[in-house]
Every structure is written in structure tokens, then in C-alpha cells.
CSV table of C-alpha atoms in Angstrom, one decimal:
chain,number,residue,atom,x,y,z
A,188,MET,CA,175.1,89.4,70.6
A,189,PRO,CA,174.5,92.2,68.1
A,190,LYS,CA,177.2,94.8,67.5
A,191,TRP,CA,175.3,97.6,69.2
A,192,PHE,CA,175.1,95.7,72.5
A,193,VAL,CA,178.5,96.5,74.1
A,194,PRO,CA,178.6,100.3,73.1
A,195,LEU,CA,175.0,100.7,74.3
A,196,ALA,CA,175.8,99.0,77.6
A,197,VAL,CA,178.7,101.4,78.1
A,198,VAL,CA,176.5,104.4,77.3
A,199,CYS,CA,173.9,103.0,79.7
A,200,ALA,CA,176.4,102.5,82.5
A,201,VAL,CA,177.8,106.1,82.1
A,202,MET,CA,174.3,107.5,82.1
A,203,PHE,CA,173.4,105.7,85.3
A,204,ALA,CA,176.6,107.0,86.9
A,205,VAL,CA,175.9,110.6,85.8
A,206,SER,CA,172.2,110.7,86.5
A,207,PRO,CA,172.5,110.8,90.4
A,208,VAL,CA,174.7,113.9,90.0
A,209,LEU,CA,172.1,115.6,87.8
A,210,ILE,CA,169.4,114.6,90.2
A,211,ALA,CA,171.3,115.9,93.2
A,212,ASN,CA,171.9,119.2,91.4
A,213,ALA,CA,168.3,119.7,90.4
A,214,PRO,CA,166.5,122.4,92.5
A,215,TYR,CA,164.3,121.4,95.4
A,216,GLU,CA,160.6,121.4,94.7
A,217,SER,CA,159.0,124.2,96.8
A,218,THR,CA,156.4,122.2,98.7
A,219,MET,CA,157.8,118.6,98.9
A,220,GLY,CA,161.5,119.3,99.1
A,221,LEU,CA,164.0,116.5,99.1
A,222,VAL,CA,161.4,113.6,98.8
A,223,GLN,CA,160.3,114.9,95.4
A,224,LYS,CA,163.6,113.6,94.0
A,225,ILE,CA,162.4,110.0,94.1
A,226,PHE,CA,160.2,111.0,91.2
A,227,TYR,CA,163.3,110.9,88.9
A,228,VAL,CA,163.4,107.1,89.5
A,229,HIS,CA,159.7,106.4,90.0
A,230,LEU,CA,158.4,107.9,86.8
A,231,PRO,CA,161.0,106.4,84.4
A,232,SER,CA,160.6,103.0,86.0
A,233,ALA,CA,156.8,103.3,85.7
A,234,TRP,CA,157.1,104.2,82.1
A,235,VAL,CA,159.4,101.2,81.4
A,236,PHE,CA,157.0,99.0,83.4
A,237,LEU,CA,154.1,100.0,81.1
A,238,LEU,CA,156.3,99.7,78.0
A,239,GLY,CA,157.3,96.1,79.1
A,240,ALA,CA,153.6,95.2,79.5
A,241,ILE,CA,152.7,96.5,76.0
A,242,VAL,CA,155.7,94.6,74.5
A,243,CYS,CA,154.6,91.4,76.3
A,244,GLY,CA,151.0,91.8,75.2
A,245,ILE,CA,151.8,92.5,71.5
A,246,ALA,CA,154.4,89.7,71.3
A,247,SER,CA,151.9,87.3,73.0
A,248,ALA,CA,149.2,88.1,70.5
A,249,ARG,CA,151.6,87.6,67.6
A,250,PHE,CA,152.7,84.3,69.1
A,251,LEU,CA,149.2,83.1,69.6
A,252,PHE,CA,147.9,83.9,66.1
A,253,LYS,CA,151.1,83.4,64.1
A,254,GLY,CA,152.8,80.7,66.1
A,255,ASP,CA,156.3,82.3,65.9
A,256,PRO,CA,158.4,81.0,68.9
A,257,ARG,CA,160.6,84.1,68.8
A,258,GLN,CA,157.6,86.2,69.8
A,259,ASP,CA,157.0,83.9,72.7
A,260,ARG,CA,160.6,84.3,73.9
A,261,LEU,CA,160.2,88.1,73.6
A,262,ALA,CA,157.0,88.0,75.6
A,263,TRP,CA,158.6,85.9,78.4
A,264,ALA,CA,161.6,88.3,78.6
A,265,ALA,CA,159.3,91.3,78.7
A,266,ALA,CA,157.2,89.8,81.4
A,267,GLU,CA,160.2,89.3,83.6
A,268,LEU,CA,161.2,92.9,83.1
A,269,VAL,CA,157.7,94.0,83.9
A,270,VAL,CA,158.0,92.3,87.3
A,271,VAL,CA,161.4,93.9,88.0
A,272,PHE,CA,160.5,97.5,87.0
A,273,GLY,CA,157.1,97.0,88.6
A,274,ILE,CA,158.8,96.3,91.9
A,275,ILE,CA,160.9,99.5,91.5
A,276,THR,CA,157.8,101.5,90.8
A,277,LEU,CA,155.7,100.0,93.6
A,278,VAL,CA,158.5,100.5,96.1
A,279,THR,CA,159.5,104.0,95.2
A,280,GLY,CA,155.8,105.1,95.0
A,281,PRO,CA,154.9,104.4,98.6
A,282,LEU,CA,158.2,105.9,99.8
A,283,TRP,CA,157.2,109.2,98.3
A,284,ALA,CA,153.5,108.8,99.2
A,285,ARG,CA,154.4,108.4,102.9
A,286,LYS,CA,155.9,111.9,102.9
A,287,ALA,CA,153.6,113.6,100.4
A,288,TRP,CA,150.2,112.0,101.3
A,289,GLY,CA,151.0,110.8,104.8
A,290,VAL,CA,150.1,107.2,104.0
A,291,TRP,CA,152.0,104.4,102.4
A,292,TRP,CA,149.2,103.2,100.2
A,293,GLN,CA,145.9,104.5,98.8
A,294,TRP,CA,143.3,102.4,96.9
A,295,ASP,CA,143.5,104.9,94.1
A,296,VAL,CA,142.9,103.9,90.5
A,297,ARG,CA,146.4,104.5,89.4
A,298,LEU,CA,147.9,102.5,92.2
A,299,THR,CA,145.3,99.7,92.0
A,300,SER,CA,145.7,99.3,88.2
A,301,SER,CA,149.5,99.2,88.6
A,302,LEU,CA,149.4,96.6,91.3
A,303,MET,CA,147.0,94.5,89.2
A,304,GLY,CA,149.2,94.8,86.1
A,305,TRP,CA,152.1,93.7,88.2
A,306,MET,CA,150.2,90.8,89.7
A,307,VAL,CA,149.2,89.6,86.2
A,308,SER,CA,152.8,89.6,85.2
A,309,VAL,CA,153.8,87.6,88.3
A,310,ALA,CA,150.9,85.1,87.5
A,311,TYR,CA,152.3,84.9,83.9
A,312,LEU,CA,155.8,84.0,85.3
A,313,LEU,CA,154.3,81.4,87.7
A,314,LEU,CA,152.4,79.9,84.8
A,315,ARG,CA,155.6,79.7,82.7
A,316,GLN,CA,157.5,78.2,85.5
A,317,PHE,CA,155.1,75.7,86.9
A,318,GLY,CA,152.6,75.2,84.1
A,319,GLY,CA,154.5,72.4,82.4
A,320,PRO,CA,154.5,71.6,78.7
A,321,GLY,CA,152.0,73.6,76.7
A,322,SER,CA,151.9,76.5,79.1
A,323,GLU,CA,153.3,79.0,76.6
A,324,LYS,CA,150.0,79.3,74.8
A,325,LEU,CA,148.1,79.7,78.1
A,326,ALA,CA,150.5,82.4,79.2
A,327,ALA,CA,150.0,84.2,75.9
A,328,GLY,CA,146.2,84.1,76.5
A,329,LEU,CA,146.8,85.5,80.0
A,330,ALA,CA,148.9,88.3,78.7
A,331,LEU,CA,146.2,89.3,76.3
A,332,PHE,CA,143.6,89.5,79.0
A,333,GLY,CA,146.1,91.4,81.2
A,334,MET,CA,146.6,94.0,78.5
A,335,ALA,CA,142.8,94.4,77.9
A,336,ASN,CA,142.3,95.2,81.6
A,337,VAL,CA,144.5,98.3,81.8
A,338,PRO,CA,142.3,100.8,79.8
A,339,PHE,CA,139.2,99.7,81.7
A,340,ILE,CA,140.6,100.4,85.1
A,341,TYR,CA,141.4,103.9,83.8
A,342,ILE,CA,137.8,104.5,82.9
A,343,SER,CA,136.7,104.2,86.4
A,344,VAL,CA,139.0,107.1,87.3
A,345,ASN,CA,136.1,109.5,87.3
A,346,TYR,CA,134.2,107.6,89.9
A,347,TRP,CA,137.1,107.1,92.2
A,348,ARG,CA,138.8,109.7,94.2
A,349,THR,CA,142.3,109.9,92.8
A,350,ILE,CA,145.2,111.7,94.4
A,351,HIS,CA,148.0,110.5,92.2
A,352,PRO,CA,149.6,113.3,90.2
A,353,THR,CA,148.3,113.3,86.7
A,354,THR,CA,150.2,112.9,83.4
A,355,SER,CA,149.7,116.7,82.7
A,356,VAL,CA,152.6,117.4,85.1
A,357,VAL,CA,155.4,116.2,82.8
A,358,PRO,CA,155.0,118.5,79.8
A,359,THR,CA,154.8,121.6,82.0
A,360,LEU,CA,158.0,120.9,83.9
A,361,PRO,CA,160.6,123.6,83.9
A,362,THR,CA,164.0,122.6,82.3
A,363,SER,CA,165.7,122.4,85.7
A,364,PHE,CA,163.4,119.5,86.6
A,365,GLY,CA,162.9,118.2,83.1
A,366,LEU,CA,166.5,117.6,82.2
A,367,PRO,CA,167.3,115.1,85.0
A,368,LEU,CA,164.0,113.4,84.4
A,369,TRP,CA,164.4,112.8,80.7
A,370,PHE,CA,168.1,111.8,81.2
A,371,SER,CA,167.0,109.3,83.8
A,372,ALA,CA,164.2,108.1,81.5
A,373,ILE,CA,166.5,107.4,78.6
A,374,ALA,CA,168.9,105.6,81.0
A,375,PHE,CA,166.0,103.4,82.1
A,376,LEU,CA,164.9,102.8,78.5
A,377,LEU,CA,168.4,101.7,77.5
A,378,LEU,CA,168.6,99.4,80.5
A,379,PHE,CA,165.3,97.9,79.5
A,380,VAL,CA,166.4,97.3,75.9
A,381,LEU,CA,169.7,95.8,77.0
A,382,LEU,CA,168.1,93.5,79.5
A,383,LEU,CA,165.4,92.5,77.1
A,384,ARG,CA,168.0,91.6,74.4
A,385,MET,CA,170.1,89.7,76.9
A,386,ARG,CA,167.1,87.7,78.2
A,387,VAL,CA,165.9,86.9,74.7
A,388,ARG,CA,169.4,85.7,73.8
A,389,LEU,CA,169.4,83.3,76.8
A,390,GLU,CA,166.1,81.8,75.7
A,391,GLU,CA,167.4,81.5,72.1
A,392,GLN,CA,170.4,79.6,73.2
A,393,ARG,CA,168.3,77.4,75.4
A,394,ALA,CA,166.1,76.6,72.3
A,395,THR,CA,169.2,75.9,70.2
A,396,LEU,CA,170.5,73.6,72.9
A,397,ASP,CA,167.1,71.7,72.9
A,398,THR,CA,167.2,71.2,69.1
A,399,LEU,CA,170.8,70.0,69.4
A,400,TYR,CA,169.8,67.5,72.0
A,401,LEU,CA,166.9,66.3,69.9
A,402,SER,CA,169.0,65.9,66.7
A,403,ALA,CA,171.7,64.0,68.7
A,404,ASP,CA,169.1,61.6,70.0
A,405,ALA,CA,167.7,61.0,66.5
B,183,MET,CA,124.3,75.4,63.5
B,184,PHE,CA,126.2,77.6,66.1
B,185,THR,CA,123.2,77.7,68.5
B,186,ARG,CA,122.6,74.0,68.0
B,187,ILE,CA,126.1,73.1,69.1
B,188,VAL,CA,125.9,75.5,72.0
B,189,TRP,CA,122.6,73.9,73.0
B,190,LEU,CA,124.0,70.4,72.7
B,191,VAL,CA,127.1,71.1,74.8
B,192,LEU,CA,124.9,72.8,77.4
B,193,ARG,CA,122.4,70.0,77.5
B,194,LYS,CA,125.2,67.4,77.9
B,195,ASP,CA,126.7,69.3,80.8
B,196,LEU,CA,123.3,69.8,82.5
B,197,MET,CA,122.4,66.2,82.0
B,198,VAL,CA,125.6,64.9,83.5
B,199,GLU,CA,125.2,67.4,86.4
B,200,ILE,CA,121.6,66.7,87.1
B,201,ARG,CA,122.2,62.9,87.3
B,202,SER,CA,124.8,63.3,90.1
B,203,LEU,CA,124.4,66.9,91.3
B,204,GLU,CA,128.0,66.5,92.5
B,205,ILE,CA,129.3,70.0,91.5
B,206,ALA,CA,126.1,71.8,92.5
B,207,TYR,CA,126.0,70.3,96.0
B,208,THR,CA,129.7,70.7,96.8
B,209,THR,CA,129.8,74.3,95.4
B,210,ILE,CA,126.7,75.4,97.3
B,211,PHE,CA,128.0,73.8,100.5
B,212,PHE,CA,131.4,75.5,100.0
B,213,ALA,CA,129.7,78.8,99.4
B,214,VAL,CA,127.6,78.4,102.6
B,215,SER,CA,130.7,77.5,104.7
B,216,CYS,CA,132.5,80.5,103.2
B,217,VAL,CA,129.7,82.9,104.4
B,218,LEU,CA,129.6,81.2,107.8
B,219,VAL,CA,133.4,81.7,108.2
B,220,PHE,CA,132.9,85.4,107.5
B,221,ALA,CA,129.9,85.5,109.9
B,222,PHE,CA,132.0,84.0,112.7
B,223,ALA,CA,134.9,86.3,112.0
B,224,LEU,CA,133.0,89.6,111.5
B,225,VAL,CA,129.7,89.5,113.3
B,226,GLN,CA,130.3,90.6,116.9
B,227,GLU,CA,127.7,90.8,119.7
B,228,GLY,CA,125.0,90.3,117.0
B,229,ARG,CA,126.0,93.3,115.0
B,230,ALA,CA,127.3,92.9,111.5
B,231,PRO,CA,129.9,95.4,110.2
B,232,THR,CA,128.3,98.1,108.1
B,233,ASP,CA,128.9,97.8,104.3
B,234,GLY,CA,130.5,94.4,104.7
B,235,ALA,CA,127.7,92.4,103.0
B,236,ALA,CA,128.5,93.4,99.4
B,237,GLY,CA,132.2,92.4,99.7
B,238,ILE,CA,131.3,89.1,101.5
B,239,LEU,CA,128.7,88.2,98.8
B,240,TRP,CA,131.2,88.7,96.0
B,241,ILE,CA,134.1,86.9,97.7
B,242,ALA,CA,131.8,83.9,98.3
B,243,ILE,CA,130.7,84.1,94.6
B,244,ALA,CA,134.3,84.3,93.4
B,245,PHE,CA,135.5,81.4,95.6
B,246,SER,CA,132.7,79.1,94.9
B,247,GLY,CA,132.9,80.0,91.2
B,248,THR,CA,136.5,79.0,91.1
B,249,LEU,CA,135.7,75.7,92.7
B,250,ALA,CA,132.9,75.0,90.2
B,251,LEU,CA,135.1,75.9,87.3
B,252,GLY,CA,137.9,73.6,88.5
B,253,ARG,CA,135.5,70.7,89.1
B,254,THR,CA,133.6,71.1,85.8
B,255,PHE,CA,136.8,70.7,83.8
B,256,GLU,CA,138.3,68.1,86.1
B,257,ARG,CA,135.3,65.9,85.2
B,258,GLU,CA,136.0,66.5,81.5
B,259,ARG,CA,139.7,65.7,81.9
B,260,GLN,CA,139.2,62.4,83.9
B,261,ALA,CA,137.1,60.9,81.2
B,262,GLU,CA,139.2,62.5,78.4
B,263,THR,CA,135.9,63.9,77.1
B,264,LEU,CA,137.2,67.4,76.5
B,265,LYS,CA,139.5,65.9,73.9
B,266,ALA,CA,136.6,64.2,72.3
B,267,LEU,CA,134.6,67.4,72.4
B,268,LEU,CA,137.4,69.3,70.6
B,269,LEU,CA,137.8,66.5,68.0
B,270,ALA,CA,134.1,66.8,67.1
B,271,PRO,CA,133.5,68.7,63.9
B,272,ALA,CA,132.1,71.7,65.7
B,273,ALA,CA,133.1,75.3,65.9
B,274,ARG,CA,135.3,75.9,68.9
B,275,PRO,CA,133.6,79.1,69.9
B,276,ALA,CA,130.3,77.3,70.1
B,277,ILE,CA,131.8,74.7,72.5
B,278,TYR,CA,133.2,77.6,74.6
B,279,VAL,CA,129.8,79.3,74.7
B,280,GLY,CA,128.1,76.0,75.7
B,281,LYS,CA,130.5,75.5,78.6
B,282,LEU,CA,130.2,79.1,79.6
B,283,LEU,CA,126.4,78.9,79.8
B,284,GLY,CA,126.7,75.8,82.0
B,285,ILE,CA,129.0,77.5,84.4
B,286,ILE,CA,126.8,80.6,84.5
B,287,GLY,CA,123.8,78.4,85.4
B,288,LEU,CA,125.7,76.7,88.1
B,289,MET,CA,126.9,80.0,89.6
B,290,ALA,CA,123.4,81.4,89.4
B,291,VAL,CA,122.0,78.5,91.4
B,292,THR,CA,124.8,79.1,94.0
B,293,GLU,CA,123.9,82.9,94.1
B,294,ILE,CA,120.2,82.1,94.7
B,295,VAL,CA,121.3,80.3,97.9
B,296,LEU,CA,124.0,82.9,98.8
B,297,VAL,CA,122.0,86.1,98.5
B,298,PRO,CA,119.3,85.3,101.2
B,299,LEU,CA,122.0,83.8,103.4
B,300,VAL,CA,124.3,86.9,103.3
B,301,SER,CA,121.2,89.1,103.7
B,302,LEU,CA,120.2,87.1,106.8
B,303,PHE,CA,123.6,87.0,108.5
B,304,PHE,CA,124.7,90.5,107.7
B,305,GLN,CA,121.4,92.3,107.9
B,306,ALA,CA,121.6,93.6,104.4
B,307,PRO,CA,118.4,94.7,102.6
B,308,PHE,CA,119.2,93.0,99.3
B,309,PHE,CA,115.6,92.5,98.3
B,310,THR,CA,114.4,96.1,98.2
B,311,ARG,CA,115.6,96.4,94.5
B,312,PRO,CA,115.4,92.9,93.1
B,313,LEU,CA,115.7,93.9,89.5
B,314,TRP,CA,118.9,96.0,90.0
B,315,LEU,CA,120.4,93.2,92.1
B,316,ALA,CA,119.7,90.6,89.4
B,317,ALA,CA,121.3,92.9,86.8
B,318,VAL,CA,124.4,93.4,88.9
B,319,LEU,CA,124.7,89.7,89.8
B,320,LEU,CA,124.1,88.6,86.2
B,321,SER,CA,126.6,91.0,84.5
B,322,GLY,CA,129.2,90.3,87.2
B,323,THR,CA,128.8,86.5,86.9
B,324,ILE,CA,129.1,86.6,83.1
B,325,GLY,CA,132.3,88.6,83.3
B,326,PHE,CA,133.8,86.3,85.9
B,327,ALA,CA,132.7,83.1,84.2
B,328,ALA,CA,133.8,84.2,80.7
B,329,VAL,CA,137.4,84.5,81.9
B,330,GLY,CA,137.1,81.5,84.2
B,331,THR,CA,135.8,79.1,81.6
B,332,LEU,CA,138.6,80.0,79.1
B,333,PHE,CA,141.3,79.7,81.8
B,334,ALA,CA,140.0,76.5,83.3
B,335,ALA,CA,139.7,75.0,79.8
B,336,MET,CA,143.3,76.1,79.0
B,337,LEU,CA,144.6,74.7,82.3
B,338,VAL,CA,143.1,71.2,81.8
B,339,ARG,CA,146.5,70.2,80.3
B,340,ALA,CA,148.6,71.9,82.9
B,341,ARG,CA,150.2,69.9,85.7
B,342,THR,CA,149.4,72.3,88.5
B,343,ARG,CA,146.0,73.3,87.3
B,344,ASP,CA,144.4,73.4,90.8
B,345,VAL,CA,146.6,76.1,92.2
B,346,LEU,CA,147.1,78.0,88.9
B,347,LEU,CA,143.4,78.6,88.2
B,348,PRO,CA,142.9,81.0,91.1
B,349,VAL,CA,146.4,82.5,90.6
B,350,LEU,CA,145.6,83.4,87.1
B,351,LEU,CA,141.9,84.2,87.5
B,352,TYR,CA,141.8,86.6,90.4
B,353,PRO,CA,144.2,89.3,89.1
B,354,ILE,CA,142.3,89.4,85.8
B,355,THR,CA,138.9,89.4,87.3
B,356,VAL,CA,139.6,92.0,90.0
B,357,PRO,CA,138.0,94.8,88.0
B,358,VAL,CA,134.8,92.7,87.7
B,359,ILE,CA,134.8,92.0,91.5
B,360,ILE,CA,135.5,95.7,92.2
B,361,ALA,CA,132.6,96.9,90.0
B,362,GLY,CA,130.3,94.2,91.4
B,363,VAL,CA,131.1,95.1,95.0
B,364,ARG,CA,130.7,98.8,94.3
B,365,ALA,CA,127.4,98.3,92.6
B,366,THR,CA,126.1,96.0,95.3
B,367,ALA,CA,127.2,98.4,98.0
B,368,ALA,CA,125.4,101.2,96.2
B,369,LEU,CA,122.2,99.1,96.1
B,370,LEU,CA,122.4,98.7,99.9
B,371,GLN,CA,122.4,102.4,100.6
B,372,PRO,CA,119.2,103.7,102.2
B,373,ASP,CA,118.6,106.3,99.5
B,374,LEU,CA,119.2,104.8,96.1
B,375,ASP,CA,121.4,106.7,93.7
B,376,ALA,CA,120.4,105.1,90.3
B,377,GLY,CA,123.2,107.0,88.5
B,378,ILE,CA,126.0,105.3,90.4
B,379,ILE,CA,124.5,101.8,90.0
B,380,GLN,CA,123.9,102.5,86.3
B,381,PHE,CA,127.5,103.4,85.9
B,382,TRP,CA,128.8,100.3,87.5
B,383,VAL,CA,126.4,98.0,85.7
B,384,ALA,CA,127.4,99.7,82.4
B,385,LEU,CA,131.0,99.1,83.3
B,386,LEU,CA,130.3,95.4,84.1
B,387,VAL,CA,128.5,95.0,80.7
B,388,CYS,CA,131.6,96.5,79.0
B,389,PHE,CA,133.8,94.0,80.8
B,390,ASP,CA,131.4,91.2,79.7
B,391,VAL,CA,131.6,92.3,76.1
B,392,VAL,CA,135.4,92.6,76.1
B,393,PHE,CA,136.0,89.4,78.1
B,394,VAL,CA,133.6,87.3,76.0
B,395,THR,CA,135.0,88.7,72.7
B,396,LEU,CA,138.6,88.1,73.8
B,397,ALA,CA,137.7,84.6,75.0
B,398,LEU,CA,135.9,83.7,71.8
B,399,TRP,CA,138.9,85.0,69.8
B,400,THR,CA,141.6,83.2,71.8
B,401,PHE,CA,139.7,79.9,72.6
B,402,GLU,CA,140.6,78.4,69.2
B,403,PRO,CA,144.3,79.1,69.1
B,404,VAL,CA,144.7,78.3,72.8
B,405,MET,CA,143.0,75.0,72.6
B,406,THR,CA,144.8,73.8,69.5
B,407,ASP,CA,147.9,71.8,70.0
């Protein structure tokens, strides 16, 4: 493990311990009240979810055209994290929506594209798991298509009624709301980096073990 | 040279298919049974649900398309002919385009049977704007087949290819299906709003361009061992 891993893990743990206090002390939003606080978990996990998808897509492209197995391991690790953070996003979203919109789910552009992005990453993992030998290239191709989809679903936003809060909300937040949000976002980002590093390391060791077995056979 | 290889691959596929008609018959029969299942499930007391026809048409197209894709490449796998095709001194993208055109042709034949059938069972006035309908169907089919051909070709080597093809294909092609359903639903409205249909067809064409470009770009590295 790199030197920065343990200190960063400690920082991340402390941040996750402190962030509920910050969230609890943040003022109530005037119209939504208590339920708005879920936003401090929903938004950071959604950001990390998208970040993971981008990491997976870029690493897949580099693997496909350069053939570097390290990029492939990175893509796999990122895809697993996309599934995890996607679940957090897709569970916290409806919890808030039930209170704010009165329904659990809407076939809104933002929701549909998130769900599809999440499904592509699940399909990616299924392919890695059950595809057998040679599936890593197929998975890389899938990840590329998955990444290409995202902007297109956003285009149809104009022709679709959307009720999801827009991205313009974040920069205009007052400090009392912004501080816990950014604190929580950094904590999630650290968690993502740590988990990614740990997962890549597991794959690296697996690869080393495989080469050891092969050299022992020879 | 490129067009010649495309033509040769396409002609080979058509010739094999015309001799047995195996995939065409099974796909069309499957598509018809699919529509029948929907008719039994949804048509009650002789009345079809309003606005259901567009969705049912596209579901039948997607399902039968998946079946055709799987069968086409299964035939190539059994005789190891895909390997021979890839060994040939021909540009890989040309092979891909040849296969793609074959699949589009097969899906088009299925659609020619499907559209009147859905129109009949679900009382949908599909034929009032035939040119628009053809544009929507063609652009949607190209988008679906572009991804499908690449994935089916990739999966030829995978162990669990039968189940993985739909698992991988549907999440990626959902935007195409959405756009196709919306455009078809707009066509069925009594007063035609050309702007809406134009928007969805334009979006479908965008998907086609992106998917075909990506597939041409990735076909070579993905199919190389």
C-alpha cells in the first residue's frame, strides 16, 4: 500500500464521524424542513457515482487501445464503486422525493439517465463475472458505450418535463448549507479514492499470484 | 475496396439465409407471438389501451432483434466461420458494416410483418404518415443493430453469450428505444406535430452516428485476441 493510504484513511474516518454533527447543526430548509438533510448524502454520492463512471470509461478506453492491464484493473475497481455509490444515490433520492414530490419515482431525465448508468455498470460487472476468458475487452467496449450514452440523455432534457433540482442550486447555497455539503463531499471523495486504491491492489495481487503460479508450472 | 468487402460479407450472409430462411422464419414467428402475448394481456373487451401500440411495436422489435442477433452469430460460431472471416485480409470495419447491413435487413423484414399486425390488433393508425414511420423505424433499427452487432460479435467467444447479450444490449439501447417509442407515439396522435417527430428522429440519427462511429472504432481492438 502507498504511504498516504493509512493517514488518508484516518482523515476519512474522522470526517465521516464529524459530518453527521455538521449536518445536524445545519439550519432547516424553509419549505422542506428535516427531509432536505438527506441532500448532504445524496449529492456527494451522486457526484462520486458520476466520477466513478468517468474513471471507468477513460480507463477502459486506454485499456482497449493501449492494452495496459493496469488500466483494466482500474476500470473494474471503478465499476464496482459506481454500483455501490449508485445504490446510495438511487436509494436516498426516492426517500427525499417521497416527501418533496409526493412520489417515490418519476420518469424524469435525470433519474432515468442515472438508473441507466447504474444498470450499465451492473451489466459490466455481470460480464466480468460470468463472461469467462476474454471478457475484459468486451467489458471495456461496454464501458465506452455506457459513457457515450450519458450526454445524449441529457439532450432530451428540453423535451421532457423535469422536476429534479438543477445544478444551479449548488453555487448559490448560503454558507450554513454549503459547509456541511462540501465537507461531506470531500469525505465521500476520500472514501472513493481509498476504496479504489484498495480494490486495485486486490486485483494487482491476484495478477501477481497468477504469474507466480504460471512460473511455478513452467 | 471497402464497399466491395462490405458487399461480399453481406452477400454471403444473405445467400446463407435465403437458402434455409431459418433466422427469418424463427424471428418473424417470435415477433408475432410477442405481439399476440401483448394482445392477450392488454386488449380487453375488444378495446386496446390508448397509446400502447408504439411501446408494443418497439418491444417486439427489440426482442426479435436480439433473437436475430444471437442466431446470426451462433451460426458463425458453430462453423468457426467468424474466425475465418477475421483471418481474411480484409478491413475489420468493413466486415462489421457487412454484418450490420445483414442484421438491419433481417430486422426490416420483421418490421414489415410487425407494423400491420400491431396496427390491426391495437387499432393504431400507423399508415397515415408512411414516410415518417419509415424514417423513425429505419433510424431506430440502425441504432439498435449498430450496438447489437458489435456486442453479439464480441460475445461469440463468451461462455454465457445467450444471457449476456440482452443484459448488455438493453441498458445501452434504452435511449434508442425511448426515442423510437416517443416518435412513434407522436406519429399516432390525431393532429400531427411535425416538430416533435423531427426532434426525435434527429435524436435517433445522432444516436446512429455516435453508435456506428464507436462500433467502427472499437470493433478492431475488441475482435483482436
